CSV table of C-alpha atoms in Angstrom, one decimal:
chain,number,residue,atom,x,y,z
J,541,UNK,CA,-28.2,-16.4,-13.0
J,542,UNK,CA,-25.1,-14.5,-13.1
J,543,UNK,CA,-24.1,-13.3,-16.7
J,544,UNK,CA,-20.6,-14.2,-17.9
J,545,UNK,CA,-18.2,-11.7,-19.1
J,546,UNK,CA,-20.6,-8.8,-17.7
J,547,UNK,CA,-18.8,-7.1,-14.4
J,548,UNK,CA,-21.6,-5.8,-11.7
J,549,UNK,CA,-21.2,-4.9,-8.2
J,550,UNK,CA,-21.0,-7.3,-6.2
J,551,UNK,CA,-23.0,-7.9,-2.7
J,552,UNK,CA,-22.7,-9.9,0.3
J,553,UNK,CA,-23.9,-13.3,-1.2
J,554,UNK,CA,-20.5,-12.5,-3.2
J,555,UNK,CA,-18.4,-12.7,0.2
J,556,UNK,CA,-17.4,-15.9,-0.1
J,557,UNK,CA,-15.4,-15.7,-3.6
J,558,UNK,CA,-14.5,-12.4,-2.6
J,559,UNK,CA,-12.3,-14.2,0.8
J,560,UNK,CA,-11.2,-17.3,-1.8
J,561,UNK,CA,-9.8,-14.6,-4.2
J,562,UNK,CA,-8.0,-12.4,-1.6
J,563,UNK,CA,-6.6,-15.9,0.3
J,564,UNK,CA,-5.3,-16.6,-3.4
J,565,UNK,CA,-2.3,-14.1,-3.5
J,566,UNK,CA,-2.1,-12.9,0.0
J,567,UNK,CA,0.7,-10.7,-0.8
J,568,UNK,CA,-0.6,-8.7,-3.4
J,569,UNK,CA,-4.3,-8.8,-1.9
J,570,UNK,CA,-3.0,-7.3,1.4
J,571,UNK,CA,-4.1,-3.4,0.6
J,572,UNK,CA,-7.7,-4.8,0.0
J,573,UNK,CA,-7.8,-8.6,2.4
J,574,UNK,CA,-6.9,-5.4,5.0
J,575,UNK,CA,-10.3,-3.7,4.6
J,576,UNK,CA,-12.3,-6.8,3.8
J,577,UNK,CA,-11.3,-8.5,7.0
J,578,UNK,CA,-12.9,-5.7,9.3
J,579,UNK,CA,-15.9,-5.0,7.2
J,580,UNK,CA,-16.9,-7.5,4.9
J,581,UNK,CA,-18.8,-6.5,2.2
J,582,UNK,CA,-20.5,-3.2,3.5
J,583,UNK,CA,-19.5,-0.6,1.6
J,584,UNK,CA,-19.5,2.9,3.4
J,585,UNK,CA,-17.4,0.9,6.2
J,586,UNK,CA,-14.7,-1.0,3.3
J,587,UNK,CA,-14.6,2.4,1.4
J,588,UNK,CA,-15.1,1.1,-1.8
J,589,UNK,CA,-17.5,-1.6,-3.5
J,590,UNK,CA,-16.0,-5.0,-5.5
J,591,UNK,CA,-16.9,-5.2,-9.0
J,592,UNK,CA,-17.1,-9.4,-10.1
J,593,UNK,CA,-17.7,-11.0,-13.4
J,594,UNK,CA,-19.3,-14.3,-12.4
J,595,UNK,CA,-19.6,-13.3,-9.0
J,596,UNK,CA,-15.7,-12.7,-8.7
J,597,UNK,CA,-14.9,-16.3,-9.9
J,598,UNK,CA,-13.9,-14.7,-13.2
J,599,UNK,CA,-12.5,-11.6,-12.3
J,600,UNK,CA,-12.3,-9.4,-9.4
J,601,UNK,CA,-11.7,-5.5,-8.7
J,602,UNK,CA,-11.9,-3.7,-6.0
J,603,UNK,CA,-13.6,0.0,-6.6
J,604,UNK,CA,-12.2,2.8,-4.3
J,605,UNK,CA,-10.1,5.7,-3.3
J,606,UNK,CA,-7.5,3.4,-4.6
J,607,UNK,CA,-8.8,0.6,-7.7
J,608,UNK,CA,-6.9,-2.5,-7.1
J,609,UNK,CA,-7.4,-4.8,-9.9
J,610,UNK,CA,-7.2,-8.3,-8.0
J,611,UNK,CA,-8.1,-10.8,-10.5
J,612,UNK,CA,-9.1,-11.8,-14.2
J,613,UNK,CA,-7.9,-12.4,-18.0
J,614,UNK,CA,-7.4,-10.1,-20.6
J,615,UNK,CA,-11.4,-9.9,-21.3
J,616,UNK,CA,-12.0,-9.1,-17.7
J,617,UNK,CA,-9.7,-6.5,-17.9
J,618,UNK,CA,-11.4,-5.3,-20.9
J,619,UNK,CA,-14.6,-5.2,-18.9
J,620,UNK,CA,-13.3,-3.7,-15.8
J,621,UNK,CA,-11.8,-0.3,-17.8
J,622,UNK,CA,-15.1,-0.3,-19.8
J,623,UNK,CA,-17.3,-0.1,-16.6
J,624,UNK,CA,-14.5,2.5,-15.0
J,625,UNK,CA,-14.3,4.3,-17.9
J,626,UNK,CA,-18.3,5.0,-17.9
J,627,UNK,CA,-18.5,5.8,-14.2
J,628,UNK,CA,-15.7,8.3,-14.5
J,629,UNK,CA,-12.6,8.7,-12.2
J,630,UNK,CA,-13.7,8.1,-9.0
J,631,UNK,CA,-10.0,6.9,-7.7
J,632,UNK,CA,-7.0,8.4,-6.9
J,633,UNK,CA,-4.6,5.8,-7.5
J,634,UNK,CA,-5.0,2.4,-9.5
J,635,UNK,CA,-2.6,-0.3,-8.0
J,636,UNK,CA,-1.8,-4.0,-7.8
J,637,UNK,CA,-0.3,-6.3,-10.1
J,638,UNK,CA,1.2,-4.7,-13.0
J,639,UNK,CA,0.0,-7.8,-15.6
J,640,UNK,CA,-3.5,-6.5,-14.0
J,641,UNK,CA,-3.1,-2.5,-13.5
J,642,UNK,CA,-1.6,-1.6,-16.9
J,643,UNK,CA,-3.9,-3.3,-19.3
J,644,UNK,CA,-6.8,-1.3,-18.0
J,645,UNK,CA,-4.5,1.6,-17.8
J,646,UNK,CA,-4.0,1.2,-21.4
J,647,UNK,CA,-7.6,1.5,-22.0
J,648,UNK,CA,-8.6,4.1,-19.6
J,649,UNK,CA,-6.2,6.4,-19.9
J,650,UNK,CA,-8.1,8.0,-23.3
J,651,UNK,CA,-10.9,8.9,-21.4
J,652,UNK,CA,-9.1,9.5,-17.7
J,653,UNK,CA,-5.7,10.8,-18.6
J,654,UNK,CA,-3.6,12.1,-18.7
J,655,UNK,CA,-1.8,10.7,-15.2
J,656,UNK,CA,0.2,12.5,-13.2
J,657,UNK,CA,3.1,9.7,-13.0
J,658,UNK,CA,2.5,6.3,-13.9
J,659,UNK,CA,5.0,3.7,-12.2
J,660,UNK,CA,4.9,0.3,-14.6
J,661,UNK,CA,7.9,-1.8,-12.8
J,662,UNK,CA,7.5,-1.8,-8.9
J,663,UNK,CA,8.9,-5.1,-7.5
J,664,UNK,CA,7.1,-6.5,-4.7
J,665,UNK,CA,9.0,-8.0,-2.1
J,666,UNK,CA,8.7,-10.2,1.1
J,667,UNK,CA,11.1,-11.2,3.9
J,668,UNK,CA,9.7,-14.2,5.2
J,669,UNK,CA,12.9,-15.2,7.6
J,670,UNK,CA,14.8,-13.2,10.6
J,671,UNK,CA,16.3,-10.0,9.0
J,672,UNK,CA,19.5,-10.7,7.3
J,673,UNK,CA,21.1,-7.3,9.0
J,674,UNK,CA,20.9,-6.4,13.1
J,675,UNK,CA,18.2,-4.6,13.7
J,676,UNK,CA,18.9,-0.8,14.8
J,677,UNK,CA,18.4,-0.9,18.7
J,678,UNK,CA,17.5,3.2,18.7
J,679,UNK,CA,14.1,2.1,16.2
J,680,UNK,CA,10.9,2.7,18.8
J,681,UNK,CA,7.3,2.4,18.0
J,682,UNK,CA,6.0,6.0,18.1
J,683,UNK,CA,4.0,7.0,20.8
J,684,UNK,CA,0.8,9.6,20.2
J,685,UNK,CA,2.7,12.1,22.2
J,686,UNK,CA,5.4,12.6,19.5
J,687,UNK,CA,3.3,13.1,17.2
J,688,UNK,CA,4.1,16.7,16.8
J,689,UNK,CA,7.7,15.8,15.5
J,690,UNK,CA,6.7,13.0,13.8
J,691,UNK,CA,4.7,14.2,11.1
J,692,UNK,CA,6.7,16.8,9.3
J,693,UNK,CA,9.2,13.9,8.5
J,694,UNK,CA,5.6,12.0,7.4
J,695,UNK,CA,5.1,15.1,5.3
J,696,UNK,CA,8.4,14.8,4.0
J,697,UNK,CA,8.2,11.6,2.6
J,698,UNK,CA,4.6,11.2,1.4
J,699,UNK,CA,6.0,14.7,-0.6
J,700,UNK,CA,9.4,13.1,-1.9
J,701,UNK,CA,7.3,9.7,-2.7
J,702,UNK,CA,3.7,10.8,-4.0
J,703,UNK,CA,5.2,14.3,-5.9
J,704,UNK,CA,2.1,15.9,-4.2
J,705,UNK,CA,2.3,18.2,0.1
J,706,UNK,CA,-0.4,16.0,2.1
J,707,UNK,CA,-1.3,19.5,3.5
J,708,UNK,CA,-3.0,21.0,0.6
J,709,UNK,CA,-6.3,21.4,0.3
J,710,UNK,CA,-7.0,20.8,3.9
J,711,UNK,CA,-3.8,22.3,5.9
J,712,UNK,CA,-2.7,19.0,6.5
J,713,UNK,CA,-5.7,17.9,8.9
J,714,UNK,CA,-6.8,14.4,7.1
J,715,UNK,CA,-3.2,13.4,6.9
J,716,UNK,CA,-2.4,14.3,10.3
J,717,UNK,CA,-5.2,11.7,11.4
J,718,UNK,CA,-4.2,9.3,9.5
J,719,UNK,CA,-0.9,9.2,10.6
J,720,UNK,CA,-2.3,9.4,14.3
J,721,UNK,CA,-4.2,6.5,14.3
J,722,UNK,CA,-1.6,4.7,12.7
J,723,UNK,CA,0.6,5.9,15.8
J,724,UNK,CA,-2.8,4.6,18.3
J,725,UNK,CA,-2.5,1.2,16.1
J,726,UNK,CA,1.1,0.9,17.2
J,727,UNK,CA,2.1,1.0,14.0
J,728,UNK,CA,4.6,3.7,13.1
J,729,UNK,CA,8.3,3.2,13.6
J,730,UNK,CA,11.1,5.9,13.8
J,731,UNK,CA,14.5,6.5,14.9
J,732,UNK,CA,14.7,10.0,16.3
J,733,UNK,CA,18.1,12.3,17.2
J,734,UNK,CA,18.3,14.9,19.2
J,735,UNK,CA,13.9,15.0,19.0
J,736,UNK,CA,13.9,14.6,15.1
J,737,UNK,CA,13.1,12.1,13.0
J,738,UNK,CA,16.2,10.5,11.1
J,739,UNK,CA,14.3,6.9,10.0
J,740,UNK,CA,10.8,6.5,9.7
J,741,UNK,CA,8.5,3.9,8.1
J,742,UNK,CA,4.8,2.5,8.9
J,743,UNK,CA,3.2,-0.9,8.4
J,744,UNK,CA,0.3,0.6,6.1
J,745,UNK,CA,-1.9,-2.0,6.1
J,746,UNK,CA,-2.4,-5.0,7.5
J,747,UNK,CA,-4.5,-8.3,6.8
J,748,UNK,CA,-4.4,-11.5,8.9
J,749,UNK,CA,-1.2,-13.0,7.5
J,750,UNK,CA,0.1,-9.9,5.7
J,751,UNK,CA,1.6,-6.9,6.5
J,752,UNK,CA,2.5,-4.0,4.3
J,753,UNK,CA,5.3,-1.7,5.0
J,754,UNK,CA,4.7,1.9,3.6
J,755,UNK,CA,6.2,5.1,4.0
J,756,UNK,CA,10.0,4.4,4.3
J,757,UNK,CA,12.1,7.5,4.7
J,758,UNK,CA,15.8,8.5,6.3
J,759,UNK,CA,16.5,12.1,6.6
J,760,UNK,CA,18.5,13.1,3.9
J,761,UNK,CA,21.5,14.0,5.7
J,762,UNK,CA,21.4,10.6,7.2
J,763,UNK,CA,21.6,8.6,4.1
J,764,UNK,CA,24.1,6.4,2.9
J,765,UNK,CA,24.7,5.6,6.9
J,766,UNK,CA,23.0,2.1,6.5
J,767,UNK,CA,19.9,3.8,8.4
J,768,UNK,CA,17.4,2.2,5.9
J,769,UNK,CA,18.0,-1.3,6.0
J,770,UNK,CA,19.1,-1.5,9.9
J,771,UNK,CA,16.1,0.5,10.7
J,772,UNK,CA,13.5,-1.9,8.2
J,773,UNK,CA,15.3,-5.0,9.9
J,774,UNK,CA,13.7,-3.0,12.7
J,775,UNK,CA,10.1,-2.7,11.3
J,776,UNK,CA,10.3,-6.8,10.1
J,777,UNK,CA,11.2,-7.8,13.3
J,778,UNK,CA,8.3,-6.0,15.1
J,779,UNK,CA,6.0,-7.4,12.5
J,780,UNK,CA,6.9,-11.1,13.1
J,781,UNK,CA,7.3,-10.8,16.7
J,782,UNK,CA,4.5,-8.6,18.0
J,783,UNK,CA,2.0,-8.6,15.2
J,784,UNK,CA,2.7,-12.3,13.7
J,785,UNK,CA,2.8,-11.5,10.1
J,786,UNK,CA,4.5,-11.8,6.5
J,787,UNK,CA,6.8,-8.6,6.2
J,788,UNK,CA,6.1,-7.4,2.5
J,789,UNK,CA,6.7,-4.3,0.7
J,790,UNK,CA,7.0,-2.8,-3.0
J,791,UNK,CA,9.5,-0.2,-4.3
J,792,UNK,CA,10.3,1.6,-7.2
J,793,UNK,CA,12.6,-0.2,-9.5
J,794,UNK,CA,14.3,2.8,-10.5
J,795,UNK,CA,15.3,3.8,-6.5
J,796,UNK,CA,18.5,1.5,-6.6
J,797,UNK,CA,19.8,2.9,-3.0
J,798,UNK,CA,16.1,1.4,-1.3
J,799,UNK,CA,16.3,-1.8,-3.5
J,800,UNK,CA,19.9,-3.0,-2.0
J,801,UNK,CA,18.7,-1.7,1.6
J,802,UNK,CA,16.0,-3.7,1.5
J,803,UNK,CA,18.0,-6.5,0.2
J,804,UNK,CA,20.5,-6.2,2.7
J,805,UNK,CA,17.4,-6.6,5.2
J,806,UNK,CA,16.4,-10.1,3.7
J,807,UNK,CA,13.7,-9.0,1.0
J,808,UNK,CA,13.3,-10.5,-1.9
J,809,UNK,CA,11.1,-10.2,-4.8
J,810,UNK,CA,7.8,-12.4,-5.5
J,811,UNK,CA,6.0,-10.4,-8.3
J,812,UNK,CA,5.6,-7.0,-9.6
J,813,UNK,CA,3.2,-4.1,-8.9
J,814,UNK,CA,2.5,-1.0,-10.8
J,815,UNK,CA,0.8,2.3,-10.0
J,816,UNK,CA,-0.8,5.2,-11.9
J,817,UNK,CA,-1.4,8.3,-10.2
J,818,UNK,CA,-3.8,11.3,-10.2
């Protein structure tokens, strides 16, 4: 019997309520639906483990590099910090819905914090329909063998975004693979000029219905040239065309220049994320 109000980690007789709780909000569930859809409930190959109160029918968190909240009341929230809180900080980000992510902040941040910036108001948007703006013609998939010009601008951005250079610790060698393989997966996007990146943005993860646009970045002394919303009309039209999915991002409420690109594009809100980082 499973005991109520007690989270534990959950296995793969769990899968089942793990899928019916991702398929709930696919939007917000497309970080974690991503990894679940290739390897189930394993967890060396999903990177992570789910921790369920009543098997996940009461509350569900996923437990990795990143901690997504996904599901639960106030007293499964409760639960979740308490179990993080004795297992130690094992994350480096916790994300998802802020009505899920800042209550357990609020308890774990006695015994994790301080954070290094913690984000409370990060609307999360969709663009369901044909991109309200043309898309810009000069926006190309990358191909591996630009990779070499490709990633200081992927440097640049994770930098300007995260607050932290990729490239320390390990020169830049883990990032570097991970933006090639997104490059093999076909999915990162730029505009280049004169063999430099101007616009760049990658769909970051993607589930079976979902796709999440990440890393959006215009050179600097490109902006305010209508780069950003053109060049995403770009990026939603590729992933309704060639990869068949719901274009969704989130952004910073505060970054009032990429919220009116982005509506200019055709987004539009359909809840809120927030995000504490390490």
């Amino acid at each position: 019997m499973l005991t109520t109000g007690v989270p534990r980690v959950l296995g793969p007789q769990h899968a089942e309520q793990v899928a019916r709780v991702l398929r709930a909000d696919p939007v917000s569930a497309c970080l974690v639906a991503a990894r679940y859809e290739i390897a189930g409930m394993d967890p060396v190959a999903l990177g992570g483990q789910f921790w369920g109160i009543a098997g996940g029918r009461d509350g569900l968190c996923y437990a990795g590099s990143t901690m997504v909240p996904l599901a639960g009341d106030a007293a499964a929230l409760r639960a979740f910090a308490t179990m993080a809180g004795r297992r130690g900080r094992r994350c480096a980000t916790i994300l998802g819905p802020a009505a899920l992510v800042l209550p357990i902040w609020e308890r774990l941040e006695s015994r994790w914090g301080p954070a290094r910036e913690v984000r409370a108001d990060q609307p999360l948007l969709v663009c369901p329909d044909p991109p309200l703006v043309d898309p810009d013609p000069l926006v190309e998939v990358v191909d591996l063998d630009r990779l070499d010009p490709y990633f200081p601008a992927a440097v640049a951005m994770f930098t300007e975004e995260v607050g932290v250079d990729p490239r320390a610790g390990d020169g830049g060698h883990a990032y570097r693979e991970r933006v090639a393989e997104l490059i093999r997966q076909r999915r990162a996007f730029a505009r280049f000029h004169e063999g430099k990146v101007v616009y760049k943005a990658e769909i970051g993860a993607l589930s079976r219905s979902v796709a999440l646009i990440q890393g959006v970045w215009v050179d600097p002394q490109w902006r305010g040239k209508g780069l950003a919303a053109a060049g995403t009309a770009a990026v939603v039209r590729a992933v309704q065309r060639d990869f068949g999915r719901l274009a969704s991002l989130y952004v910073n409420d505060h970054n009032a220049p990429a919220r009116a690109a982005y509506r200019r594009a055709g987004f539009h809100q359909v809840g809120t994320f927030a995000s504490v980082l390490f």
